[in-house]
Amino acid sequence: MNSHDGTGAIKVAMTPIRVVCQNTLNLALSTAKRSWSTNHTGDINGKLEDARYTLLYADKYMAELWKAIDAMNRQKLSDRQVYGYIDALFPLSETATETQKKNLMRMKEDMKVRYFDAPDLQNVGKNAYRFVNAVSDFATHAKSLRERSNYREILFGRTVDGNAMIDQAYELVQAA
């Protein structure tokens, strides 16, 4: 989208909506999950080239993501494997206090509920994709043991930079 008179920013977005009029453009931009924009100042051609590469890499990323999702969907997991993966995600230290043990058990039970009982995963099947999604849900939505005033900012930073727990879950199922 471009104002053509230089008063507004150029905006580029990835969307599944085919834009044919102003209404569908507004819908596409309001629902786009990934977008890029820049003002009409400086080297606009360089900025447009950056946007083109960003969207190209996003498209390649999405194609690879679908391949990974398909592979995880085909990788069946037994309940025993899932319990083992959860234990690996939440290792119990020999020097853990009773409070730490109790908190660890609570987190493990929460993870099991997210894997076995989450309504949005009921039709997925018992597979690696379901496990990684359950871990992702836990890592990004579980109530923190100590919620500080900047909890949401910290969680956002962990998610943007790559969440270690989600990465570890993915590595566990890839190693199987």
CSV table of C-alpha atoms in Angstrom, one decimal:
chain,number,residue,atom,x,y,z
A,1,MET,CA,0.0,0.0,0.0
A,2,ASN,CA,1.3,3.4,-0.9
A,3,SER,CA,-0.2,6.9,-0.6
A,4,HIS,CA,1.5,7.9,-3.9
A,5,ASP,CA,1.8,11.5,-2.7
A,6,GLY,CA,4.5,10.9,-0.1
A,7,THR,CA,2.3,11.8,2.8
A,8,GLY,CA,1.9,8.2,4.2
A,9,ALA,CA,4.3,5.3,4.7
A,10,ILE,CA,4.7,2.5,2.2
A,11,LYS,CA,3.3,-0.7,3.9
A,12,VAL,CA,3.9,-4.2,2.7
A,13,ALA,CA,2.1,-7.2,4.3
A,14,MET,CA,1.8,-10.9,3.9
A,15,THR,CA,-1.8,-11.9,4.0
A,16,PRO,CA,-4.0,-14.7,2.6
A,17,ILE,CA,-6.5,-12.1,1.5
A,18,ARG,CA,-6.6,-11.2,-2.2
A,19,VAL,CA,-6.9,-7.5,-2.4
A,20,VAL,CA,-9.3,-6.3,-5.1
A,21,CYS,CA,-10.7,-3.0,-3.6
A,22,GLN,CA,-10.2,-0.6,-0.7
A,23,ASN,CA,-12.4,-2.8,1.6
A,24,THR,CA,-10.3,-5.9,1.1
A,25,LEU,CA,-7.1,-3.8,1.4
A,26,ASN,CA,-8.3,-2.6,4.8
A,27,LEU,CA,-9.2,-6.1,5.9
A,28,ALA,CA,-5.9,-7.5,4.7
A,29,LEU,CA,-3.9,-4.8,6.5
A,30,SER,CA,-5.9,-5.0,9.7
A,31,THR,CA,-5.5,-8.8,10.0
A,32,ALA,CA,-1.9,-9.2,8.7
A,33,LYS,CA,0.4,-10.9,11.1
A,34,ARG,CA,3.5,-9.8,9.4
A,35,SER,CA,4.1,-6.4,7.8
A,36,TRP,CA,6.7,-3.9,7.0
A,37,SER,CA,6.5,-0.2,6.5
A,38,THR,CA,8.7,2.8,6.0
A,39,ASN,CA,8.3,6.5,5.5
A,40,HIS,CA,9.1,8.2,2.1
A,41,THR,CA,12.5,9.6,3.4
A,42,GLY,CA,16.0,8.5,2.6
A,43,ASP,CA,16.9,5.8,0.2
A,44,ILE,CA,13.4,4.5,-0.7
A,45,ASN,CA,14.7,2.0,-3.3
A,46,GLY,CA,17.0,0.4,-0.7
A,47,LYS,CA,14.1,0.2,1.8
A,48,LEU,CA,11.9,-1.4,-0.8
A,49,GLU,CA,14.7,-3.9,-1.6
A,50,ASP,CA,14.9,-4.7,2.1
A,51,ALA,CA,11.2,-5.3,2.3
A,52,ARG,CA,11.3,-7.5,-0.8
A,53,TYR,CA,14.0,-9.7,0.8
A,54,THR,CA,12.2,-9.8,4.1
A,55,LEU,CA,9.0,-11.0,2.5
A,56,LEU,CA,10.9,-13.5,0.3
A,57,TYR,CA,12.6,-14.9,3.4
A,58,ALA,CA,9.3,-15.0,5.2
A,59,ASP,CA,7.8,-17.0,2.4
A,60,LYS,CA,10.8,-19.4,2.4
A,61,TYR,CA,10.5,-19.7,6.2
A,62,MET,CA,6.8,-20.6,5.9
A,63,ALA,CA,7.5,-23.2,3.3
A,64,GLU,CA,10.1,-24.8,5.6
A,65,LEU,CA,7.8,-24.5,8.6
A,66,TRP,CA,5.1,-26.5,6.8
A,67,LYS,CA,7.7,-29.2,6.0
A,68,ALA,CA,8.7,-29.4,9.7
A,69,ILE,CA,5.0,-29.5,10.8
A,70,ASP,CA,4.3,-32.3,8.4
A,71,ALA,CA,7.2,-34.3,9.6
A,72,MET,CA,6.2,-33.8,13.3
A,73,ASN,CA,2.6,-34.8,12.5
A,74,ARG,CA,3.9,-38.1,11.1
A,75,GLN,CA,6.1,-38.7,14.1
A,76,LYS,CA,3.8,-40.6,16.5
A,77,LEU,CA,4.6,-40.5,20.2
A,78,SER,CA,3.7,-43.0,22.9
A,79,ASP,CA,2.5,-41.7,26.3
A,80,ARG,CA,5.7,-43.0,27.8
A,81,GLN,CA,7.8,-40.9,25.4
A,82,VAL,CA,5.8,-37.8,26.3
A,83,TYR,CA,6.3,-38.4,30.0
A,84,GLY,CA,10.0,-38.8,29.3
A,85,TYR,CA,10.2,-35.6,27.3
A,86,ILE,CA,8.4,-33.7,30.1
A,87,ASP,CA,10.8,-35.1,32.6
A,88,ALA,CA,13.7,-33.9,30.3
A,89,LEU,CA,12.2,-30.4,30.2
A,90,PHE,CA,11.8,-30.3,34.0
A,91,PRO,CA,14.8,-32.1,35.5
A,92,LEU,CA,14.7,-32.5,39.2
A,93,SER,CA,18.0,-31.5,40.9
A,94,GLU,CA,19.2,-33.7,43.8
A,95,THR,CA,19.5,-30.6,45.9
A,96,ALA,CA,16.0,-29.3,45.2
A,97,THR,CA,14.1,-28.0,48.2
A,98,GLU,CA,10.6,-29.3,49.0
A,99,THR,CA,9.1,-26.1,47.5
A,100,GLN,CA,11.1,-26.5,44.3
A,101,LYS,CA,10.0,-30.1,44.0
A,102,LYS,CA,6.4,-29.1,44.6
A,103,ASN,CA,6.6,-26.4,41.9
A,104,LEU,CA,8.3,-28.7,39.5
A,105,MET,CA,5.6,-31.3,39.9
A,106,ARG,CA,2.9,-28.6,39.4
A,107,MET,CA,4.6,-27.5,36.2
A,108,LYS,CA,4.9,-31.1,34.9
A,109,GLU,CA,1.2,-31.7,35.6
A,110,ASP,CA,0.3,-28.5,33.8
A,111,MET,CA,2.3,-29.7,30.8
A,112,LYS,CA,0.6,-33.1,30.8
A,113,VAL,CA,-2.8,-31.4,30.9
A,114,ARG,CA,-1.8,-29.2,28.0
A,115,TYR,CA,-0.6,-32.2,26.0
A,116,PHE,CA,-3.4,-34.7,26.8
A,117,ASP,CA,-6.4,-32.5,27.4
A,118,ALA,CA,-6.1,-29.2,25.5
A,119,PRO,CA,-9.3,-28.8,23.5
A,120,ASP,CA,-7.5,-27.2,20.6
A,121,LEU,CA,-5.2,-30.3,20.3
A,122,GLN,CA,-7.8,-33.0,20.6
A,123,ASN,CA,-7.9,-33.7,16.8
A,124,VAL,CA,-4.2,-33.5,16.3
A,125,GLY,CA,-3.2,-37.0,17.3
A,126,LYS,CA,-0.5,-38.1,19.7
A,127,ASN,CA,2.5,-36.9,17.8
A,128,ALA,CA,5.5,-34.6,18.0
A,129,TYR,CA,3.5,-31.7,16.6
A,130,ARG,CA,1.1,-31.9,19.4
A,131,PHE,CA,3.9,-32.1,22.0
A,132,VAL,CA,5.7,-29.0,20.6
A,133,ASN,CA,2.4,-27.1,20.6
A,134,ALA,CA,1.7,-28.1,24.2
A,135,VAL,CA,5.1,-26.9,25.2
A,136,SER,CA,4.7,-23.7,23.3
A,137,ASP,CA,1.3,-23.1,25.0
A,138,PHE,CA,3.0,-23.8,28.4
A,139,ALA,CA,6.0,-21.6,27.7
A,140,THR,CA,4.0,-18.6,26.5
A,141,HIS,CA,0.8,-18.9,28.6
A,142,ALA,CA,1.5,-20.6,31.9
A,143,LYS,CA,1.1,-18.5,35.0
A,144,SER,CA,4.5,-17.5,36.3
A,145,LEU,CA,5.5,-18.6,39.8
A,146,ARG,CA,6.6,-15.1,40.4
A,147,GLU,CA,4.8,-12.6,38.3
A,148,ARG,CA,6.6,-9.3,38.3
A,149,SER,CA,5.4,-6.0,36.8
A,150,ASN,CA,7.5,-6.5,33.7
A,151,TYR,CA,6.5,-10.2,33.3
A,152,ARG,CA,4.8,-9.6,29.9
A,153,GLU,CA,7.8,-7.8,28.5
A,154,ILE,CA,10.1,-10.5,29.6
A,155,LEU,CA,7.9,-13.2,28.1
A,156,PHE,CA,7.6,-11.2,24.8
A,157,GLY,CA,11.4,-10.9,24.7
A,158,ARG,CA,11.9,-14.6,25.2
A,159,THR,CA,9.4,-15.4,22.5
A,160,VAL,CA,10.9,-13.0,20.0
A,161,ASP,CA,14.5,-14.1,20.7
A,162,GLY,CA,13.6,-17.8,20.6
A,163,ASN,CA,12.1,-19.5,23.6
A,164,ALA,CA,14.6,-22.0,25.1
A,165,MET,CA,11.9,-24.4,26.3
A,166,ILE,CA,10.2,-24.6,22.9
A,167,ASP,CA,13.6,-25.0,21.2
A,168,GLN,CA,14.5,-27.8,23.6
A,169,ALA,CA,11.1,-29.6,23.0
A,170,TYR,CA,11.7,-29.4,19.2
A,171,GLU,CA,15.2,-30.8,19.7
A,172,LEU,CA,13.9,-33.6,21.8
A,173,VAL,CA,11.4,-34.8,19.2
A,174,GLN,CA,14.0,-34.3,16.4
A,175,ALA,CA,16.5,-36.5,18.2
A,176,ALA,CA,14.0,-39.4,18.5
